Amino acid sequence: MLWDERFDTEEYVYGEQPNEFLRSQRHLLSDGMQALAIAEGEGRNAVWLAEQGLDVEMWDYSRVGLEKAERLALRRGVSLTTHLVDLAIADWPAESFDVIVCIFGHFPKDVQTAVLKGVTRALRPGGFFMIEVYSEAQLEFGTGGPKDKALLYTTDAFSVLSDSLE
């Protein structure tokens, strides 16, 4: 599997420090919040959330990534719960999380829709979704992110979130 192969190294492919956008949102987080980090790879963001006092569940499609996340958490003295999950067919628990985090989770359009619908199902009332992804407009810059338009986002993709809340 592609992601298992990519993560099968001693180094952390995306590093061990959290994403800068996520770190800049620290003021929104409180001890004891229930957090879900999806498409989390090797766990750098999930571990950071646990270090902030959150109860963290992490989903990823790579067993190797999950194992590295568990090792990173152990090394940092925090705990998190990891699950091997295919987001295309995930069973999103209703109203279970105060915050859901997705950093650079780029999926085909049908999976984007399934994920965004799942997020609205899984957030508790008053909960929030933090996502940082590249848009289709990124292609014109030729820097960063997937080069396949099918994996990039549009603002219309996020209408699923508001439609689900009505």
XYZ file of C-alpha atoms in Angstrom:
166
model
C 0.000 0.000 0.000
C 1.315 3.421 -1.011
C 1.097 5.099 2.403
C 2.607 2.144 4.263
C 5.551 2.259 1.863
C 5.909 6.014 2.204
C 5.896 5.933 6.009
C 8.173 2.857 6.287
C 11.258 4.789 7.371
C 12.782 5.740 10.706
C 12.277 9.431 9.953
C 8.869 11.062 10.120
C 8.049 12.039 6.530
C 6.229 15.229 7.565
C 8.267 15.748 10.729
C 7.278 15.403 14.353
C 6.075 18.958 14.950
C 2.430 19.919 14.445
C 1.133 21.778 11.436
C 1.532 25.551 11.878
C -2.128 26.314 11.116
C -3.246 23.825 13.759
C -0.825 25.266 16.299
C -2.163 28.769 15.578
C -5.635 27.579 16.629
C -4.513 26.513 20.133
C -6.756 29.178 21.698
C -9.836 27.198 20.555
C -8.834 24.045 22.429
C -9.608 23.108 26.024
C -8.486 20.309 28.326
C -10.687 17.265 28.069
C -12.142 17.998 24.640
C -12.849 14.913 22.552
C -10.820 15.228 19.348
C -10.658 13.218 16.150
C -7.683 13.615 13.802
C -8.368 12.082 10.380
C -5.961 11.163 7.580
C -3.346 11.807 10.219
C -0.440 9.804 8.805
C 2.316 9.439 11.375
C 0.483 11.333 14.094
C 2.333 14.624 14.517
C -0.913 16.602 14.888
C -2.762 13.992 16.933
C 0.120 13.760 19.396
C 0.240 17.557 19.684
C -3.508 17.634 20.411
C -2.963 15.072 23.179
C -0.149 17.247 24.561
C -2.688 20.092 24.812
C -4.846 17.960 27.127
C -7.366 16.659 24.591
C -8.672 13.093 24.481
C -7.569 12.119 20.963
C -8.710 9.489 18.535
C -6.709 9.182 15.333
C -7.838 7.601 12.060
C -5.583 6.724 9.175
C -5.419 4.238 6.314
C -1.784 3.276 6.976
C -0.950 0.685 9.623
C 2.698 1.834 9.473
C 1.639 5.445 10.087
C -0.522 4.432 13.046
C 2.331 2.468 14.605
C 4.658 5.450 14.228
C 2.031 7.704 15.819
C 1.781 5.349 18.790
C 5.564 5.402 19.198
C 5.648 9.203 18.981
C 2.911 9.486 21.611
C 4.758 7.097 23.912
C 7.991 9.036 23.466
C 6.164 12.295 24.272
C 4.353 10.842 27.300
C 0.786 11.165 26.012
C -1.839 8.702 24.926
C -4.132 8.512 21.954
C -6.371 5.896 20.419
C -5.577 4.848 16.863
C -7.836 3.168 14.316
C -7.137 1.848 10.842
C -9.937 3.507 8.858
C -10.754 3.814 5.181
C -12.465 7.208 5.056
C -14.332 6.215 1.890
C -16.410 3.780 3.961
C -15.940 5.069 7.519
C -18.683 4.649 10.088
C -18.834 8.096 11.673
C -20.228 8.003 15.229
C -22.993 10.542 15.826
C -22.183 13.622 17.919
C -19.005 12.163 19.389
C -16.334 14.849 19.005
C -15.823 18.441 20.089
C -13.224 19.017 17.382
C -12.267 17.196 14.206
C -8.963 17.972 12.515
C -7.931 17.247 8.924
C -4.571 18.558 7.770
C -3.800 18.039 4.083
C -6.303 15.193 3.709
C -6.633 15.152 -0.061
C -9.088 12.588 -1.392
C -11.037 11.982 -4.600
C -14.220 14.085 -4.835
C -16.572 11.272 -3.742
C -14.454 10.653 -0.639
C -14.258 14.402 0.078
C -18.065 14.463 0.127
C -18.281 11.361 2.326
C -15.738 12.821 4.750
C -17.448 16.189 4.999
C -20.824 14.520 5.580
C -19.198 12.291 8.183
C -17.689 15.290 9.941
C -21.101 16.942 10.288
C -22.503 13.700 11.714
C -19.657 13.180 14.181
C -19.392 16.713 15.583
C -21.210 17.462 18.794
C -23.432 20.557 18.875
C -21.076 23.514 19.251
C -18.135 21.462 17.970
C -15.882 22.613 15.160
C -13.913 21.317 12.210
C -10.371 22.486 11.496
C -9.146 21.713 8.002
C -6.199 22.875 5.952
C -6.162 21.672 2.359
C -5.212 22.928 -1.073
C -7.835 24.245 -3.466
C -7.999 23.715 -7.204
C -6.684 27.277 -7.565
C -3.344 26.053 -6.192
C -2.550 24.432 -9.548
C -1.901 27.791 -11.205
C 0.885 28.523 -8.698
C 2.769 25.288 -9.327
C 3.825 24.980 -5.690
C 2.785 22.503 -3.000
C -0.112 20.127 -2.782
C -1.363 17.438 -5.130
C -1.020 18.104 -8.847
C -4.195 16.117 -9.579
C -7.232 18.432 -9.681
C -9.450 15.536 -8.568
C -7.723 15.585 -5.160
C -8.062 19.311 -4.572
C -10.966 21.187 -3.000
C -13.400 23.847 -4.137
C -15.460 26.113 -1.929
C -18.528 24.296 -3.272
C -17.246 21.052 -1.744
C -17.761 22.591 1.679
C -21.440 23.347 0.992
C -22.027 19.805 2.252
C -21.179 21.122 5.718
C -23.792 23.884 5.698
C -26.380 21.691 3.948
C -26.019 19.098 6.718
C -26.547 21.692 9.420
C -29.896 22.905 8.057
